């Protein structure tokens, strides 16, 4: 699939519909879209339907869709709840699926800007979850954006319309989206010009 605009892929959420993690990711993706990118969300419902990653077996349609979107992506935003101080198993399973790109011309997330978002019911898990996500992005050869957003869902309530009880949280989430989009737009323009 060829995109006239860079594609930003969002991966994240929980098994709970309308989770604060998925809502935070949607806000960041909206900012990336506003900045001129195409966006595609792989949210909680989609991630929950993915089987546990097993190398070397036939992929499901859902797995293939995620892998193909990553192959086409000029940027990625990953949002995870902080479960026991780290990335949730469901989000990590989706990330593990990127092993399918290991032998591609552009393996994993090589040279791709990666925005990071962590949500938790309290501050402690947000910091360690962002640190884990940053380490994962580096391991996948991606470029974590300078700013990562953390959302303490005990204090900041995200609603279904893209609002939040704390306007500063909206600003932080939109900054993640804008940083990924800005880097993706520069890279996309360079590739189109080449």
Tab-separated table of C-alpha atoms in Angstrom:
chain	number	residue	atom	x	y	z
A	1	UNK	CA	0.000	0.000	0.000
A	2	UNK	CA	1.394	3.403	-0.968
A	3	UNK	CA	0.588	6.406	1.161
A	4	UNK	CA	0.594	9.986	-0.115
A	5	UNK	CA	1.129	11.044	3.484
A	6	UNK	CA	3.231	9.310	6.120
A	7	UNK	CA	1.401	6.623	8.075
A	8	UNK	CA	1.525	6.715	11.870
A	9	UNK	CA	0.507	3.426	13.494
A	10	UNK	CA	-0.830	3.452	17.048
A	11	UNK	CA	-0.518	0.310	19.166
A	12	UNK	CA	-2.058	0.187	22.615
A	13	UNK	CA	-4.949	-0.175	24.955
A	14	UNK	CA	-6.281	-2.732	27.384
A	15	UNK	CA	-8.944	-5.411	27.354
A	16	UNK	CA	-11.343	-2.862	28.859
A	17	UNK	CA	-13.310	-0.916	26.223
A	18	UNK	CA	-12.705	2.817	26.450
A	19	UNK	CA	-9.622	2.431	28.630
A	20	UNK	CA	-7.605	5.507	29.537
A	21	UNK	CA	-4.658	3.987	27.646
A	22	UNK	CA	-6.551	3.739	24.381
A	23	UNK	CA	-8.097	7.173	24.863
A	24	UNK	CA	-4.644	8.656	25.454
A	25	UNK	CA	-3.366	6.963	22.294
A	26	UNK	CA	-6.296	8.319	20.282
A	27	UNK	CA	-5.497	11.876	21.412
A	28	UNK	CA	-1.878	11.486	20.281
A	29	UNK	CA	-2.974	9.990	16.951
A	30	UNK	CA	-5.402	12.880	16.395
A	31	UNK	CA	-2.509	15.313	16.858
A	32	UNK	CA	-0.425	13.350	14.332
A	33	UNK	CA	-3.332	13.440	11.900
A	34	UNK	CA	-3.785	17.186	12.464
A	35	UNK	CA	-0.077	17.588	11.643
A	36	UNK	CA	-0.600	15.965	8.234
A	37	UNK	CA	-0.142	12.225	8.715
A	38	UNK	CA	-2.457	9.315	8.036
A	39	UNK	CA	-3.112	7.260	11.173
A	40	UNK	CA	-4.149	3.715	11.960
A	41	UNK	CA	-5.101	2.463	15.410
A	42	UNK	CA	-4.563	-1.059	16.705
A	43	UNK	CA	-6.446	-0.687	19.964
A	44	UNK	CA	-7.331	-2.927	22.860
A	45	UNK	CA	-10.017	-4.962	21.124
A	46	UNK	CA	-7.720	-5.725	18.188
A	47	UNK	CA	-4.722	-6.512	20.395
A	48	UNK	CA	-6.769	-8.762	22.677
A	49	UNK	CA	-7.752	-10.863	19.653
A	50	UNK	CA	-4.123	-11.555	18.680
A	51	UNK	CA	-2.908	-15.018	19.619
A	52	UNK	CA	0.161	-15.356	21.800
A	53	UNK	CA	3.119	-14.738	19.506
A	54	UNK	CA	4.770	-17.955	18.373
A	55	UNK	CA	7.587	-17.756	15.809
A	56	UNK	CA	7.438	-19.784	12.611
A	57	UNK	CA	3.709	-20.439	12.353
A	58	UNK	CA	1.056	-19.152	9.959
A	59	UNK	CA	-0.176	-15.704	10.967
A	60	UNK	CA	-3.815	-14.805	11.535
A	61	UNK	CA	-5.469	-12.013	9.552
A	62	UNK	CA	-5.162	-9.714	12.569
A	63	UNK	CA	-1.461	-10.438	12.935
A	64	UNK	CA	-0.861	-9.889	9.220
A	65	UNK	CA	-2.713	-6.561	9.341
A	66	UNK	CA	-0.525	-5.291	12.184
A	67	UNK	CA	2.718	-6.452	10.560
A	68	UNK	CA	1.801	-4.924	7.184
A	69	UNK	CA	0.834	-1.640	8.843
A	70	UNK	CA	4.204	-1.520	10.613
A	71	UNK	CA	5.977	-2.227	7.330
A	72	UNK	CA	4.177	0.757	5.782
A	73	UNK	CA	4.573	3.016	8.826
A	74	UNK	CA	6.676	6.153	8.882
A	75	UNK	CA	6.050	6.480	12.624
A	76	UNK	CA	4.640	4.505	15.538
A	77	UNK	CA	3.050	5.462	18.846
A	78	UNK	CA	2.922	2.800	21.552
A	79	UNK	CA	0.687	3.229	24.591
A	80	UNK	CA	0.710	0.768	27.466
A	81	UNK	CA	-0.870	0.633	30.861
A	82	UNK	CA	1.655	0.204	33.646
A	83	UNK	CA	0.905	-3.261	34.975
A	84	UNK	CA	3.036	-4.089	38.012
A	85	UNK	CA	5.584	-1.507	36.954
A	86	UNK	CA	5.988	-2.444	33.308
A	87	UNK	CA	4.402	-2.952	29.890
A	88	UNK	CA	1.214	-5.009	29.799
A	89	UNK	CA	1.407	-8.518	28.362
A	90	UNK	CA	-1.122	-7.669	25.667
A	91	UNK	CA	0.885	-4.700	24.364
A	92	UNK	CA	4.146	-6.660	24.631
A	93	UNK	CA	2.598	-9.514	22.627
A	94	UNK	CA	1.762	-7.079	19.813
A	95	UNK	CA	5.310	-5.714	19.923
A	96	UNK	CA	6.726	-9.257	19.842
A	97	UNK	CA	4.882	-9.787	16.559
A	98	UNK	CA	7.289	-7.301	14.964
A	99	UNK	CA	9.795	-10.164	14.906
A	100	UNK	CA	8.066	-11.006	11.619
A	101	UNK	CA	9.911	-8.041	10.095
A	102	UNK	CA	13.395	-9.211	11.197
A	103	UNK	CA	14.510	-10.081	7.668
A	104	UNK	CA	12.880	-7.101	5.946
A	105	UNK	CA	14.949	-4.434	4.188
A	106	UNK	CA	13.865	-2.232	7.111
A	107	UNK	CA	13.782	-4.627	10.058
A	108	UNK	CA	11.653	-3.956	13.118
A	109	UNK	CA	11.287	-0.191	13.679
A	110	UNK	CA	14.680	0.735	12.212
A	111	UNK	CA	14.967	4.516	11.877
A	112	UNK	CA	11.266	5.009	12.690
A	113	UNK	CA	10.224	7.702	15.196
A	114	UNK	CA	8.439	6.051	18.127
A	115	UNK	CA	6.199	7.993	20.514
A	116	UNK	CA	5.621	6.522	23.950
A	117	UNK	CA	2.700	6.800	26.361
A	118	UNK	CA	2.240	5.109	29.738
A	119	UNK	CA	-0.883	5.199	31.861
A	120	UNK	CA	-1.314	3.900	35.379
A	121	UNK	CA	-3.456	4.398	38.454
A	122	UNK	CA	-0.660	6.284	40.226
A	123	UNK	CA	2.706	7.750	39.259
A	124	UNK	CA	5.146	4.979	40.130
A	125	UNK	CA	4.275	2.596	37.285
A	126	UNK	CA	4.156	5.347	34.643
A	127	UNK	CA	7.875	6.099	34.913
A	128	UNK	CA	9.043	2.495	34.873
A	129	UNK	CA	6.663	1.671	32.017
A	130	UNK	CA	7.987	4.537	29.880
A	131	UNK	CA	11.531	3.371	30.649
A	132	UNK	CA	10.622	-0.163	29.533
A	133	UNK	CA	8.963	1.138	26.361
A	134	UNK	CA	12.005	3.304	25.594
A	135	UNK	CA	14.273	0.277	26.018
A	136	UNK	CA	12.023	-1.790	23.730
A	137	UNK	CA	12.003	0.947	21.070
A	138	UNK	CA	15.806	1.029	21.152
A	139	UNK	CA	15.988	-2.773	20.912
A	140	UNK	CA	13.763	-2.576	17.822
A	141	UNK	CA	16.156	0.050	16.344
A	142	UNK	CA	13.549	2.797	16.590
A	143	UNK	CA	14.039	6.424	17.606
A	144	UNK	CA	12.011	7.261	20.714
A	145	UNK	CA	10.816	10.855	20.521
A	146	UNK	CA	12.317	13.271	23.033
A	147	UNK	CA	9.066	13.532	24.979
A	148	UNK	CA	7.071	10.619	26.374
A	149	UNK	CA	3.698	11.173	28.020
A	150	UNK	CA	2.676	9.708	31.346
A	151	UNK	CA	-0.911	9.759	32.561
A	152	UNK	CA	-1.890	9.168	36.169
A	153	UNK	CA	-5.448	7.972	35.637
A	154	UNK	CA	-6.177	8.374	39.342
A	155	UNK	CA	-5.879	12.140	38.846
A	156	UNK	CA	-6.600	12.793	35.165
A	157	UNK	CA	-9.830	11.451	33.713
A	158	UNK	CA	-9.913	10.991	29.924
A	159	UNK	CA	-13.329	11.002	28.273
A	160	UNK	CA	-14.660	9.375	25.108
A	161	UNK	CA	-14.705	12.673	23.213
A	162	UNK	CA	-10.959	13.326	23.493
A	163	UNK	CA	-11.172	15.528	26.552
A	164	UNK	CA	-9.485	15.302	29.907
A	165	UNK	CA	-10.024	16.706	33.376
A	166	UNK	CA	-6.421	17.996	33.217
A	167	UNK	CA	-5.679	20.125	30.113
A	168	UNK	CA	-1.921	19.642	30.631
A	169	UNK	CA	-2.365	15.930	29.925
A	170	UNK	CA	-3.993	16.718	26.572
A	171	UNK	CA	-1.055	18.983	25.721
A	172	UNK	CA	1.442	16.241	26.597
A	173	UNK	CA	-0.357	13.576	24.555
A	174	UNK	CA	-0.686	15.899	21.578
A	175	UNK	CA	3.027	16.714	21.835
A	176	UNK	CA	3.855	13.009	21.456
A	177	UNK	CA	1.701	12.857	18.318
A	178	UNK	CA	3.198	16.031	16.876
A	179	UNK	CA	6.788	14.899	17.492
A	180	UNK	CA	6.212	11.553	15.754
A	181	UNK	CA	4.409	13.250	12.865
A	182	UNK	CA	7.111	15.911	12.427
A	183	UNK	CA	9.871	13.310	12.161
A	184	UNK	CA	7.760	11.083	9.900
A	185	UNK	CA	6.845	13.993	7.619
A	186	UNK	CA	10.523	14.945	7.196
A	187	UNK	CA	11.494	11.360	6.368
A	188	UNK	CA	8.517	10.865	4.049
A	189	UNK	CA	9.298	14.063	2.121
A	190	UNK	CA	12.922	12.980	1.715
A	191	UNK	CA	11.901	9.538	0.399
A	192	UNK	CA	9.379	11.030	-2.037
A	193	UNK	CA	11.989	13.507	-3.315
A	194	UNK	CA	14.606	10.756	-3.834
